[in-house]
Short mmCIF file of C-alpha atoms (C1' of nucleotides) in Angstrom, two decimals:
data_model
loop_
_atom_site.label_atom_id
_atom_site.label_comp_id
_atom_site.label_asym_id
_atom_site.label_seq_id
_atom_site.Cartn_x
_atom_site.Cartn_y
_atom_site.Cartn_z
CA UNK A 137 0.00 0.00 0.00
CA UNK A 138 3.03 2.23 0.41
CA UNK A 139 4.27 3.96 -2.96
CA UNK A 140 7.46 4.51 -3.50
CA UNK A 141 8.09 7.92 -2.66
CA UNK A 142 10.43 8.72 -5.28
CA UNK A 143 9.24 9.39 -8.09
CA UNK A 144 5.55 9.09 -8.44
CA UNK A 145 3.49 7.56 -11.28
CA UNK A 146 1.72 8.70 -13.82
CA UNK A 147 -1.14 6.95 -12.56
CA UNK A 148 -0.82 7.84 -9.02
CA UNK A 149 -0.39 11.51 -10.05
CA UNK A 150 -3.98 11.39 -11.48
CA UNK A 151 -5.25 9.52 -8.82
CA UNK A 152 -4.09 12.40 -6.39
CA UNK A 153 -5.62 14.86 -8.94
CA UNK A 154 -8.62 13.57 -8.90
CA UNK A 155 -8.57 12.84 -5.30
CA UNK A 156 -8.24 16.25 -3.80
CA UNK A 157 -10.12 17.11 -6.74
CA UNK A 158 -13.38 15.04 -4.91
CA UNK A 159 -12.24 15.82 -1.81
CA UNK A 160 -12.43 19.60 -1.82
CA UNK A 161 -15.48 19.45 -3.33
CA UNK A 162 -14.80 20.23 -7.33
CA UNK A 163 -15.57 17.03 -8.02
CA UNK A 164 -18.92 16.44 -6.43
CA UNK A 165 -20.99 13.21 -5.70
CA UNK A 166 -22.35 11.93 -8.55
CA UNK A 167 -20.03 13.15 -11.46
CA UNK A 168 -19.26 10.75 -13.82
CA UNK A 169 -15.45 9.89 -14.71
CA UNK A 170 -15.37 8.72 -18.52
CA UNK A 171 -12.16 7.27 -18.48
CA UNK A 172 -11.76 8.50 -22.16
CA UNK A 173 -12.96 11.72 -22.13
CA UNK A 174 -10.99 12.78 -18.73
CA UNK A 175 -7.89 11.17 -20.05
CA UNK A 176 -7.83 13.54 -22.83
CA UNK A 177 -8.37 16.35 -21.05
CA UNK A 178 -5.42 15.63 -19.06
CA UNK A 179 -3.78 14.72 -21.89
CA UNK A 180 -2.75 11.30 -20.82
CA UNK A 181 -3.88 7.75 -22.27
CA UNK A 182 -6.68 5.70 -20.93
CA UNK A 183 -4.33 3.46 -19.18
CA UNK A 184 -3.05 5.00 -16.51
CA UNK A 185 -6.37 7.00 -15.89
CA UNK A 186 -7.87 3.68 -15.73
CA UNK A 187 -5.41 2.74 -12.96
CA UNK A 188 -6.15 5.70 -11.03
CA UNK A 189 -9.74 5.20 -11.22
CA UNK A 190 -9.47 1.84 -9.66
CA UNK A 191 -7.27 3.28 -7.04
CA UNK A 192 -9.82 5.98 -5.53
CA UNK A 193 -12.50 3.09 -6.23
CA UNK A 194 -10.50 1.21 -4.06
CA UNK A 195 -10.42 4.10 -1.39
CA UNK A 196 -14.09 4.55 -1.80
CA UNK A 197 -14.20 7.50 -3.45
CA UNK A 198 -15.59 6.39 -6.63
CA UNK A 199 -17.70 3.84 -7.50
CA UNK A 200 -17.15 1.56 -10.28
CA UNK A 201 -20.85 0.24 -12.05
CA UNK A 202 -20.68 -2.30 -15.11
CA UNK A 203 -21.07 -0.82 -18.26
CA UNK A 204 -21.79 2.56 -16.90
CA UNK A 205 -19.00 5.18 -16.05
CA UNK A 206 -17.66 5.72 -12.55
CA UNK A 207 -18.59 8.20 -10.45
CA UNK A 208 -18.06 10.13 -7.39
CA UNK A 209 -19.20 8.21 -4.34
CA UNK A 210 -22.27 9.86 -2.68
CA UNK A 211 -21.80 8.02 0.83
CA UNK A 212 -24.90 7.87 2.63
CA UNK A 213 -25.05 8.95 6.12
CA UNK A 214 -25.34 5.25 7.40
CA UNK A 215 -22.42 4.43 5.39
CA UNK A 216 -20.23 7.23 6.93
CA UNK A 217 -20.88 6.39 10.94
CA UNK A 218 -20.40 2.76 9.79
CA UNK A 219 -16.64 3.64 8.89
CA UNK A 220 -16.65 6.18 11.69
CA UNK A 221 -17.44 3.19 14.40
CA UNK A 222 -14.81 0.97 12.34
CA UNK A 223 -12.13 4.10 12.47
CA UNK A 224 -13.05 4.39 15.94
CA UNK A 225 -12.62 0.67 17.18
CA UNK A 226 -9.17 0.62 14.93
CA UNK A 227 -8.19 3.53 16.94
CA UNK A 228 -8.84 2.62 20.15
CA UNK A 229 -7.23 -0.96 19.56
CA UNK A 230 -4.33 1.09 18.73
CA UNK A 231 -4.17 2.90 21.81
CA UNK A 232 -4.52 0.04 23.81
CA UNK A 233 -1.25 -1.86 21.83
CA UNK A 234 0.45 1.76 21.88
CA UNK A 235 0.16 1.81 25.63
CA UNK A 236 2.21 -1.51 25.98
CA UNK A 237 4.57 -0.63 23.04
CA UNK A 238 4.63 2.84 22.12
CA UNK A 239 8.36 3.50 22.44
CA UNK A 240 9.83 7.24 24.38
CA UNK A 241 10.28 8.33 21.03
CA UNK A 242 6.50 7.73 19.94
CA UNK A 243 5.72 9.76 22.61
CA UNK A 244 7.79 12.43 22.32
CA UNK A 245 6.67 12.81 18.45
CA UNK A 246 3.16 12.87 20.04
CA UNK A 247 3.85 15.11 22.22
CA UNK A 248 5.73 17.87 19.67
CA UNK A 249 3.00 17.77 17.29
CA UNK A 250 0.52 18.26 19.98
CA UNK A 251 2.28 20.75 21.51
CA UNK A 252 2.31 22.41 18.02
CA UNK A 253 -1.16 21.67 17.44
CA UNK A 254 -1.60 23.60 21.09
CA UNK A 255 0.16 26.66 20.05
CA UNK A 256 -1.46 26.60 16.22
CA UNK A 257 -5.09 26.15 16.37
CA UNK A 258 -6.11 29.61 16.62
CA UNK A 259 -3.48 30.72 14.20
CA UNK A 260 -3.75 28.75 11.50
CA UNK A 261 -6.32 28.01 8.62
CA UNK A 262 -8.86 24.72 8.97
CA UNK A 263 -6.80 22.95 6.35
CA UNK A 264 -3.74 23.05 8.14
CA UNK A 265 -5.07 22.28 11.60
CA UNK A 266 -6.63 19.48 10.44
CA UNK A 267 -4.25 17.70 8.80
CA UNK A 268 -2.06 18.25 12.25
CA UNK A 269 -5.16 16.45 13.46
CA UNK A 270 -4.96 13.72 10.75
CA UNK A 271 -1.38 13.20 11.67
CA UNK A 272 -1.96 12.98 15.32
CA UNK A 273 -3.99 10.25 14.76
CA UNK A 274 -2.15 8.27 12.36
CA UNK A 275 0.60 8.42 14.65
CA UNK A 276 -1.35 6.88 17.87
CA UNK A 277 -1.97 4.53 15.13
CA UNK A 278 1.69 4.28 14.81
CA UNK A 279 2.59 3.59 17.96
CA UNK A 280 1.18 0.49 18.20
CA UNK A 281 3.66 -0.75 16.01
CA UNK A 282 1.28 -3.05 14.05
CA UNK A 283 1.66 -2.58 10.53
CA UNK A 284 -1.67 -4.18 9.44
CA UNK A 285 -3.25 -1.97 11.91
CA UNK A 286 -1.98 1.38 11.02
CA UNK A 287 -2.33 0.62 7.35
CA UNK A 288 -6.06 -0.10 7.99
CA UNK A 289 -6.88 2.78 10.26
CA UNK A 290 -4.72 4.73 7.23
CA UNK A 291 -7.17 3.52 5.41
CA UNK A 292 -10.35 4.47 7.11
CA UNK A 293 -9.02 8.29 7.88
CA UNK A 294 -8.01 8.70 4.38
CA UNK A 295 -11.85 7.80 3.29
CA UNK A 296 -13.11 9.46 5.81
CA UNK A 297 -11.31 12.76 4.70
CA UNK A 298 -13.70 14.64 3.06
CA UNK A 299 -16.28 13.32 6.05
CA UNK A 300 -14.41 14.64 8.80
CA UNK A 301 -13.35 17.64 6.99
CA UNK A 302 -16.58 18.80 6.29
CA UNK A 303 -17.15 18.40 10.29
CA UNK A 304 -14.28 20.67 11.22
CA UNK A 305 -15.22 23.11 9.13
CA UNK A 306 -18.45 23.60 11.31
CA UNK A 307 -17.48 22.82 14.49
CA UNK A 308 -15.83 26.11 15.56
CA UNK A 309 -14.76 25.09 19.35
CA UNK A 310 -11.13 24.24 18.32
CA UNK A 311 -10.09 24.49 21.99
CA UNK A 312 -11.91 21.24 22.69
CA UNK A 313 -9.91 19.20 20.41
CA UNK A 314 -6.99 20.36 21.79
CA UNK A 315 -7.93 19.64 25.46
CA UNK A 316 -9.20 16.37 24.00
CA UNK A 317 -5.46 15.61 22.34
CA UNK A 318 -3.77 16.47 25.59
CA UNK A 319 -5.90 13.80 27.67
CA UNK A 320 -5.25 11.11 25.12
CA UNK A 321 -1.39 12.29 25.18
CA UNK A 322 -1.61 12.28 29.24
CA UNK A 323 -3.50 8.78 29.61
CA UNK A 324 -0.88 7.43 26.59
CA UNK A 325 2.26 8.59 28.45
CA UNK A 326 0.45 6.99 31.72
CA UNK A 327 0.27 3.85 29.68
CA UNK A 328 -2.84 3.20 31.18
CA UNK A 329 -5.35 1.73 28.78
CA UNK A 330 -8.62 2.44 30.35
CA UNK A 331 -8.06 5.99 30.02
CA UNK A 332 -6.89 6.09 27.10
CA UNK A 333 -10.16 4.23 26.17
CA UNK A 334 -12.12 7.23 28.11
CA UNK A 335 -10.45 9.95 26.34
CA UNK A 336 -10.72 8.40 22.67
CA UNK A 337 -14.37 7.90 23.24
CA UNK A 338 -14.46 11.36 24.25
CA UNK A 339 -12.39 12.79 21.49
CA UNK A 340 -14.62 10.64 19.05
CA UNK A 341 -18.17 10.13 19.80
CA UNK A 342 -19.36 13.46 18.56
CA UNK A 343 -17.35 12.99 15.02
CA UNK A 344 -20.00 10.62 14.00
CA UNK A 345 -23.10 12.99 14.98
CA UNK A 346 -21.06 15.92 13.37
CA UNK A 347 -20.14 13.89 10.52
CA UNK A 348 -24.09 13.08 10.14
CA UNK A 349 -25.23 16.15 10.41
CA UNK A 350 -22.09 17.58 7.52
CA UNK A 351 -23.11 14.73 5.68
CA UNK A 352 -26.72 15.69 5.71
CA UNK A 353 -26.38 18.63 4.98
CA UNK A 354 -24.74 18.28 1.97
CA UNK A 355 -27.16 16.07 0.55
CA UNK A 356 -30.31 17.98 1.35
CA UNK A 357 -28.23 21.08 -0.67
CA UNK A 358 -27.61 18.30 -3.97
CA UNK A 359 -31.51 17.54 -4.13
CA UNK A 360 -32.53 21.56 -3.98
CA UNK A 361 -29.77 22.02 -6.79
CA UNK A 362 -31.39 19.04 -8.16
CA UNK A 363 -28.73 16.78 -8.08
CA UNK B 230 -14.76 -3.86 -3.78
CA UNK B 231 -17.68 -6.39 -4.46
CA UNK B 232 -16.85 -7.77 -7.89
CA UNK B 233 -20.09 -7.86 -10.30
CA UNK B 234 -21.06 -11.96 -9.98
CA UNK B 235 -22.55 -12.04 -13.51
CA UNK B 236 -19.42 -12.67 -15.89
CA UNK B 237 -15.77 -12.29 -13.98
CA UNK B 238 -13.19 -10.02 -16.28
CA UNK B 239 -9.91 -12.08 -17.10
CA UNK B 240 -8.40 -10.22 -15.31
CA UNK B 241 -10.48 -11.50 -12.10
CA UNK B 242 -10.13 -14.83 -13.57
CA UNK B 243 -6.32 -14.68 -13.39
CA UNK B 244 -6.22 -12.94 -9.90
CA UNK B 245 -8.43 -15.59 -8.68
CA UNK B 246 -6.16 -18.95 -10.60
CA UNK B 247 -3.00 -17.10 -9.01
CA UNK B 248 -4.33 -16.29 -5.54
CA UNK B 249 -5.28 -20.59 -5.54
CA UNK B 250 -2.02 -21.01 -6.44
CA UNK B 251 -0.60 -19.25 -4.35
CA UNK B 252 -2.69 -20.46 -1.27
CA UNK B 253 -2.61 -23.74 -1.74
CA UNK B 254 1.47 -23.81 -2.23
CA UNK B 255 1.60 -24.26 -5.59
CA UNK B 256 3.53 -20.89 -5.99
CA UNK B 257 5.64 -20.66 -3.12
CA UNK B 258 6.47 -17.90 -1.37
CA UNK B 259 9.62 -15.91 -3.05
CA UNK B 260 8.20 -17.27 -6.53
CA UNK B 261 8.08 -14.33 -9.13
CA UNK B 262 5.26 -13.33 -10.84
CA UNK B 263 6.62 -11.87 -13.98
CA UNK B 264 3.87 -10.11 -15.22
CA UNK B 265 5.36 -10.74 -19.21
CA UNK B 266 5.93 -14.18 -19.14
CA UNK B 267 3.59 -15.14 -16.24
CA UNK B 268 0.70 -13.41 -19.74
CA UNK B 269 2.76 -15.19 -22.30
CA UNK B 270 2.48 -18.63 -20.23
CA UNK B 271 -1.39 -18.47 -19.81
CA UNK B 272 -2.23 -16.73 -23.23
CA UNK B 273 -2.96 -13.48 -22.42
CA UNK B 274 -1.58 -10.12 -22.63
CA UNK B 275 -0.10 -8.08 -20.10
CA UNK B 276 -2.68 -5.90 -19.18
CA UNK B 277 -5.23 -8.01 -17.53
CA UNK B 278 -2.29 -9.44 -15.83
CA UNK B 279 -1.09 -6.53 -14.66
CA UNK B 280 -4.27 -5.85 -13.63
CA UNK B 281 -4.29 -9.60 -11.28
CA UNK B 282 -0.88 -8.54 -9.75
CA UNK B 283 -2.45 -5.03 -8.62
CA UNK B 284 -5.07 -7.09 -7.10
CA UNK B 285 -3.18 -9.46 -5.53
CA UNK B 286 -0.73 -6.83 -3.76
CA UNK B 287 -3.99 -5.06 -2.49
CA UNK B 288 -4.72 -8.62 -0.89
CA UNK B 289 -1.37 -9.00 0.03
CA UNK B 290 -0.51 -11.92 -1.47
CA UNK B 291 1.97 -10.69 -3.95
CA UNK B 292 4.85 -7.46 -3.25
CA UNK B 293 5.36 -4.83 -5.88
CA UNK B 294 8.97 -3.85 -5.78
CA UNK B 295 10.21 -0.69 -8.02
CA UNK B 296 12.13 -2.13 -10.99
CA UNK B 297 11.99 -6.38 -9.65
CA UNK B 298 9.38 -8.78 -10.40
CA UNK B 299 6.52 -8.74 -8.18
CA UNK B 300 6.85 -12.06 -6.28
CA UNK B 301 5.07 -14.15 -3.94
CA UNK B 302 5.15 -12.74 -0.62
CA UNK B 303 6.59 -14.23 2.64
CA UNK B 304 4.82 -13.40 5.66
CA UNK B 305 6.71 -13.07 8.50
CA UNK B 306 5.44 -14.61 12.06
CA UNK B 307 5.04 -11.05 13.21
CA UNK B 308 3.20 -9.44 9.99
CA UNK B 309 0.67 -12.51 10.35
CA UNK B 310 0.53 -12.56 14.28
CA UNK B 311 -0.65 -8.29 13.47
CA UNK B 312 -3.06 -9.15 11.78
CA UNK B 313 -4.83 -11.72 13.38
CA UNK B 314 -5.06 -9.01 16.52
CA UNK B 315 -7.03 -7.01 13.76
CA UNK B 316 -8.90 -9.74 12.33
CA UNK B 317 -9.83 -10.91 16.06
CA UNK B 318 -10.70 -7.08 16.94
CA UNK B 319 -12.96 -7.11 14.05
CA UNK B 320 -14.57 -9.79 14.90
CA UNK B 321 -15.43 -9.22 18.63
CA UNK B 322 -16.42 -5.81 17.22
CA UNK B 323 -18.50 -7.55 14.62
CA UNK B 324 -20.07 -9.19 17.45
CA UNK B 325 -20.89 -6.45 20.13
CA UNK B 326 -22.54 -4.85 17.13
CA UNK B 327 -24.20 -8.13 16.19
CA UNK B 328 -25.83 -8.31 19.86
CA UNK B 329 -27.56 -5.33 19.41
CA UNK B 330 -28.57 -5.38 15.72
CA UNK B 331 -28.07 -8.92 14.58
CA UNK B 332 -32.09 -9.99 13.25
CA UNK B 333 -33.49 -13.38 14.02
CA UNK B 334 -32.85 -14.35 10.29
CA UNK B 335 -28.68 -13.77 11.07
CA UNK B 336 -29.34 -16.06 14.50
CA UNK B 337 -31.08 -18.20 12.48
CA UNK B 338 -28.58 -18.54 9.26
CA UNK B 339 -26.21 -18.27 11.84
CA UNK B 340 -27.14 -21.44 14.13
CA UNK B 341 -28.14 -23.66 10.37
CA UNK B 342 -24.43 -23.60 9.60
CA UNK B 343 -23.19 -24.47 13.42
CA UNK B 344 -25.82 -27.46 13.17
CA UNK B 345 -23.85 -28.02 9.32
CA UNK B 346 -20.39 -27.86 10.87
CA UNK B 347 -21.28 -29.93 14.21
CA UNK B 348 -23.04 -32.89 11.77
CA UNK B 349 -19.96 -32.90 9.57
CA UNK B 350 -16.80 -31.76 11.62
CA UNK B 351 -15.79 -35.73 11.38
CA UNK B 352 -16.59 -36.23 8.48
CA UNK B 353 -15.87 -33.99 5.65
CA UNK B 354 -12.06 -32.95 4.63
CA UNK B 355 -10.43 -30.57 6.24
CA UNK B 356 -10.64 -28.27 3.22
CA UNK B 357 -14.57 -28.05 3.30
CA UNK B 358 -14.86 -27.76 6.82
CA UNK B 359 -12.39 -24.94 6.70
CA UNK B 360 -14.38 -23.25 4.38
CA UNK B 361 -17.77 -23.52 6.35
CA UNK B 362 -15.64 -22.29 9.36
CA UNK B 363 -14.46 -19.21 7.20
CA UNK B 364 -18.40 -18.72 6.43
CA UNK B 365 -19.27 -19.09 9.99
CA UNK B 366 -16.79 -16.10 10.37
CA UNK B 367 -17.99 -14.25 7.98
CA UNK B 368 -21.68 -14.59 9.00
CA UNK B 369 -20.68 -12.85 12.36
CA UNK B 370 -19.30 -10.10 10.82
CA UNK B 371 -22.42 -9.59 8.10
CA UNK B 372 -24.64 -9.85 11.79
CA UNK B 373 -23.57 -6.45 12.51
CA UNK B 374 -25.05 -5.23 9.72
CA UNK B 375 -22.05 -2.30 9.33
CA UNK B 376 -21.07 -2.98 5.42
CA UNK B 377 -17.54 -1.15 5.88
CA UNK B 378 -16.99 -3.62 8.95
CA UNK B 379 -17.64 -6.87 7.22
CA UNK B 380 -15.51 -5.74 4.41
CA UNK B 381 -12.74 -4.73 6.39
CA UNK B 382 -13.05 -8.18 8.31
CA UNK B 383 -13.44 -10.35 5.13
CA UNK B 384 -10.95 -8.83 3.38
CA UNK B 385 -8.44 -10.12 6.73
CA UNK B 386 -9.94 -13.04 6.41
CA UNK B 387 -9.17 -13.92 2.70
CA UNK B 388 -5.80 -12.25 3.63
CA UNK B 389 -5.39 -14.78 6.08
CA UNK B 390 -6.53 -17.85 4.27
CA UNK B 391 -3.36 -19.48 3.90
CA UNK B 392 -1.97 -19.30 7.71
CA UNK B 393 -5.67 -20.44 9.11
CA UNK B 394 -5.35 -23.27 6.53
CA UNK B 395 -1.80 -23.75 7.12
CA UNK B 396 -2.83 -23.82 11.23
CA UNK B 397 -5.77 -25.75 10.60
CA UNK B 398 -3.98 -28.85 8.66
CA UNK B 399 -1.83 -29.11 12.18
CA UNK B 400 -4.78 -28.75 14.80
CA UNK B 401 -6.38 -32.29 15.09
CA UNK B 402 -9.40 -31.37 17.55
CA UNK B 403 -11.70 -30.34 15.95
CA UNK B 404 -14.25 -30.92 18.51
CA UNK B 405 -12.59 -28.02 20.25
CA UNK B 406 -14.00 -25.95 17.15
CA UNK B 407 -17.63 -27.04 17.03
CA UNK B 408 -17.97 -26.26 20.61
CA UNK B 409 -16.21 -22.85 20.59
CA UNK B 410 -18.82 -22.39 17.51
CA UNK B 411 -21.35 -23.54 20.26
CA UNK B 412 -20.90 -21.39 22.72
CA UNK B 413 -20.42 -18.35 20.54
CA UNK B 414 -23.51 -18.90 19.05
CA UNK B 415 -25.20 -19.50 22.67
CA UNK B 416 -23.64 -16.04 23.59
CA UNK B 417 -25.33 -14.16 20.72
CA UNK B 418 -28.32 -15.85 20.97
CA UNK B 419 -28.90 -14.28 24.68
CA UNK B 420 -27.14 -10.73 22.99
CA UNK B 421 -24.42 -11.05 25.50
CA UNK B 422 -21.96 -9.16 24.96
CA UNK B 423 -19.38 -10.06 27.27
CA UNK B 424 -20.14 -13.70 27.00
CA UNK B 425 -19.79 -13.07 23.18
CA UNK B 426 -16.61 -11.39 23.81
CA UNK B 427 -15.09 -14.05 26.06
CA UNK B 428 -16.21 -16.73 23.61
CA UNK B 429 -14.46 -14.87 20.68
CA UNK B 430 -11.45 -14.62 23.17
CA UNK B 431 -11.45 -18.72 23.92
CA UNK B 432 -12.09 -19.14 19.96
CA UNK B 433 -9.24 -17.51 18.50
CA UNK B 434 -6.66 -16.85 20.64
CA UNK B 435 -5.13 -20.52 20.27
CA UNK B 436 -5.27 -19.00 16.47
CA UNK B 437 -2.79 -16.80 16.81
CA UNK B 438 0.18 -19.32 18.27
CA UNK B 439 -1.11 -22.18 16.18
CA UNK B 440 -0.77 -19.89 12.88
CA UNK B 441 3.00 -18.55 14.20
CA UNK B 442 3.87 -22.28 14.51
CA UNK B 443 2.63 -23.33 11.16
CA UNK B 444 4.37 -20.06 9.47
CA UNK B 445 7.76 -20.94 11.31
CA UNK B 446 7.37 -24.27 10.13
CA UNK B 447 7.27 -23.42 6.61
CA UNK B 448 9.67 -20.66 6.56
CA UNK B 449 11.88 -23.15 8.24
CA UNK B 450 11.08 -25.82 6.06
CA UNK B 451 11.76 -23.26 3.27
CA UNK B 452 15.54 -22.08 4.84
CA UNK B 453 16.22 -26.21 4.15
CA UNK B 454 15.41 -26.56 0.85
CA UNK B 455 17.39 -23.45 0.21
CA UNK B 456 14.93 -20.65 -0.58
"C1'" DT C 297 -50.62 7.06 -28.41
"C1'" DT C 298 -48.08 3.38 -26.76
"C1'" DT C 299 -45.07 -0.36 -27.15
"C1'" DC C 300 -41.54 -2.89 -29.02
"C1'" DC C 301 -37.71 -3.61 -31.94
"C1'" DT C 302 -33.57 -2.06 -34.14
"C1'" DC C 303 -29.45 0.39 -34.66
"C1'" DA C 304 -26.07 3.93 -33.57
"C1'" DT C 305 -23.10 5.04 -29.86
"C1'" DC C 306 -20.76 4.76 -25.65
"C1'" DT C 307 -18.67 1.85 -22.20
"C1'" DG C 308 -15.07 -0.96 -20.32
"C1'" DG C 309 -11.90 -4.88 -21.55
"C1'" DT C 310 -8.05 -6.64 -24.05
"C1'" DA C 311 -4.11 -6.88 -27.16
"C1'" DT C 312 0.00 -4.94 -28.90
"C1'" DA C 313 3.85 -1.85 -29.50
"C1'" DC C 314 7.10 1.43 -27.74
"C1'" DC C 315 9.87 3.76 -24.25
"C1'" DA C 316 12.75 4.89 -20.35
"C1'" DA C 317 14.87 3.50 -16.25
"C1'" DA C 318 17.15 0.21 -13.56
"C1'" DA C 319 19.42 -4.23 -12.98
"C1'" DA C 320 22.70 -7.57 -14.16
"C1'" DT C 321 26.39 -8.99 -16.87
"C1'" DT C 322 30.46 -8.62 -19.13
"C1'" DG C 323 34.60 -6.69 -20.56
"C1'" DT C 324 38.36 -3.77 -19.51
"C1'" DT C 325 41.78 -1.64 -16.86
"C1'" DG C 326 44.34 -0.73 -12.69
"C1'" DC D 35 42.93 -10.50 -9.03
"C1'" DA D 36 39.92 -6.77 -8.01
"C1'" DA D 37 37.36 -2.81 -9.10
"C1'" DC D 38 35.08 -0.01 -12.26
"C1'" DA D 39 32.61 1.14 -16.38
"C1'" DA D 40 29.85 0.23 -20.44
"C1'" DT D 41 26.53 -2.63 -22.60
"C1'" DT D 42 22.83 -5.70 -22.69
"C1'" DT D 43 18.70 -7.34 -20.74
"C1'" DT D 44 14.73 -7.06 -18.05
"C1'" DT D 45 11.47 -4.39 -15.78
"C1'" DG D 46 7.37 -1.49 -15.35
"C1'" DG D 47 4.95 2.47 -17.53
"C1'" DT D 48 2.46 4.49 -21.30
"C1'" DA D 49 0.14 5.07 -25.74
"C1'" DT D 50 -2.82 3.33 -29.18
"C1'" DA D 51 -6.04 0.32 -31.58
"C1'" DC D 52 -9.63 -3.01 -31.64
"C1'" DC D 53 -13.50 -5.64 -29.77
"C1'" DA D 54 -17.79 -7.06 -27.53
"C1'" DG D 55 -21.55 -5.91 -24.69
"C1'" DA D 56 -24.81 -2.64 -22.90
"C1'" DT D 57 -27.40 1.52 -23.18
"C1'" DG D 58 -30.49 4.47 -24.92
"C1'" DA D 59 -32.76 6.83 -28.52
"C1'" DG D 60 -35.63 6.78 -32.41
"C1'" DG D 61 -38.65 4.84 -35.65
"C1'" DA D 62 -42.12 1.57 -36.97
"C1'" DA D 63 -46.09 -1.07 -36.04
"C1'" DA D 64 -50.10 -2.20 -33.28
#
DNA sequence: TTTCCTCATCTGGTATACCAAAAATTGTTG
DNA sequence: CAACAATTTTTGGTATACCAGATGAGGAAA
């Protein structure tokens, strides 16, 4: 699952095109991706376009229908909280490894970037504090020191992107998330896995009903524009 | 991720003859899969083919490497050991979800097959009751009626074929199994959780040594015969 | 007017050819 | 004999062309 960072491919290029593409929203649900007619507007064959379509089917984005063209997923609300409770679980499994195995060093990177975070999130723009959020995560997720965990849990944040960025964007109490980060950092560095349990619950169970509601409203917008 | 069950592409076809071969030994672990002469030998081009080996490194069956032949891959005790704590946190996830949502027609599918395993554990090969084990799996997971779940856990599952087959071959009590099945099934039929969750526990944590001992075995076996 | 059949068109799937980069091999030179 | 450099081979990546099946529109018949 890990590309090689040198020198991406063609393929993997478009894929990330089209990705953030969908992701920020110029891409919305629903739009079909003719493999032939997109590949000439990028200018690029059908082959590796068809190779990056399979990759973001394979992240979810897009959905892949015989005989018809792909398009952009339109995740249903159910569908979303059903990856949220999977992210969740991954997470908290990964908390509860991390807090046998998480090394000093794990730590200490945890405890930088939240300290960053801390100082940041009333500075910077959404974008930027959430990926700082994203990569908070991913490296609890880290820390476990499972590979087959963190690539899953990878996984699930990277579909839930667009999900959980559309949540951020409305939820304007930043402060909480930060107070939320340093309790999971506090129980971590106690090593003490019931906390850490409390304080991910915490720091999670109102994604899903923000999430719902993002998602939601989204959708209701698509049918008034007549999507 | 669901493939479309009317007419597989050959390109399915051939990730689905590989990934046999490859589970039941046939291509070792190590063994290349060169993508121009691996088309050549079964008389097709190198495009579907290519396509099979993309599919097979998402299962993790095969490793792409930049500029070598994509081979076989070797799972090492610890990779495999990772991910059955995933597959078994699935699962008990599967099943707390399962207790609460799980309709009588999953209890009910879910306690035909247990009868179908205890009539036959003695009787059929080990192949076939292997499978109806892997269904009996998989029908937990469905229970919770959380799509993203049950594909996340199936797709460990098929990941994990070869070690639970590899384990299974070497486990000769299979009694052991049909009551384990029993009392799972007991546990979700009173939507128990923790009874669910200790059964899970009892079910599969033998899995996880018994799978390290067959890999080590192999690899071992493997080291002898000079791989 | 409605229904059904036919045909043009669009879709993905496959085959083939070409290219550039990276190994591996071989030859040369110290 | 060893180390280095050039060539040859193998690899994956990309472009292009062709094919079969499905879709959908449009016309003909009831």
């Amino acid at each position: 699952m890990s590309d090689s960072p040198a020198e991406p491919t063609l393929a993997e290029q478009i894929a990330a095109q089209l990705r953030r593409d969908i992701l920020r929203g110029k891409l919305p649900p629903d739009t079909a991706i003719k493999e032939r007619d997109n590949a000439a507007e990028l200018g690029v064959s059908r082959t590796p376009m068809r190779e990056a379509i399979r990759i973001l089917a394979q992240e979810g984005l897009v959905v892949l229908r015989p005989s018809r063209s792909p398009i952009v997923a339109r995740p249903t609300v159910k569908e979303v909280h059903d990856q949220v409770v999977v992210l969740l679980a991954l997470e908290k499994l990964s908390a509860q490894i991390a807090c046998e195995r998480a090394t000093e060093q794990d730590l200490a990177r945890l405890a930088e970037l939240n300290e960053k975070i801390a100082e940041a999130y009333d500075q910077v723009d959404a974008l930027d504090l959430f990926e700082m959020d994203m990569a908070f995560h991913r490296l609890i997720a880290e820390s476990a020191h499972n590979a087959a965990l963190a690539e899953t849990h990878h996984a699930y944040l990277a579909r839930l992107w667009r999900a959980r960025f559309l949540s951020a964007t409305m939820r304007r109490n930043r402060e909480r998330v930060v107070s939320h980060h340093g309790a999971i950092m506090e129980a971590l560095r106690a090593r003490d896995p019931v906390a850490v349990d409390a304080a991910l619950d915490q720091h999670l169970s109102n994604l899903a009903e923000d999430i719902s509601a993002a998602i939601e409203a989204e959708n209701a917008a698509a049918v008034r524009a007549g999507g």
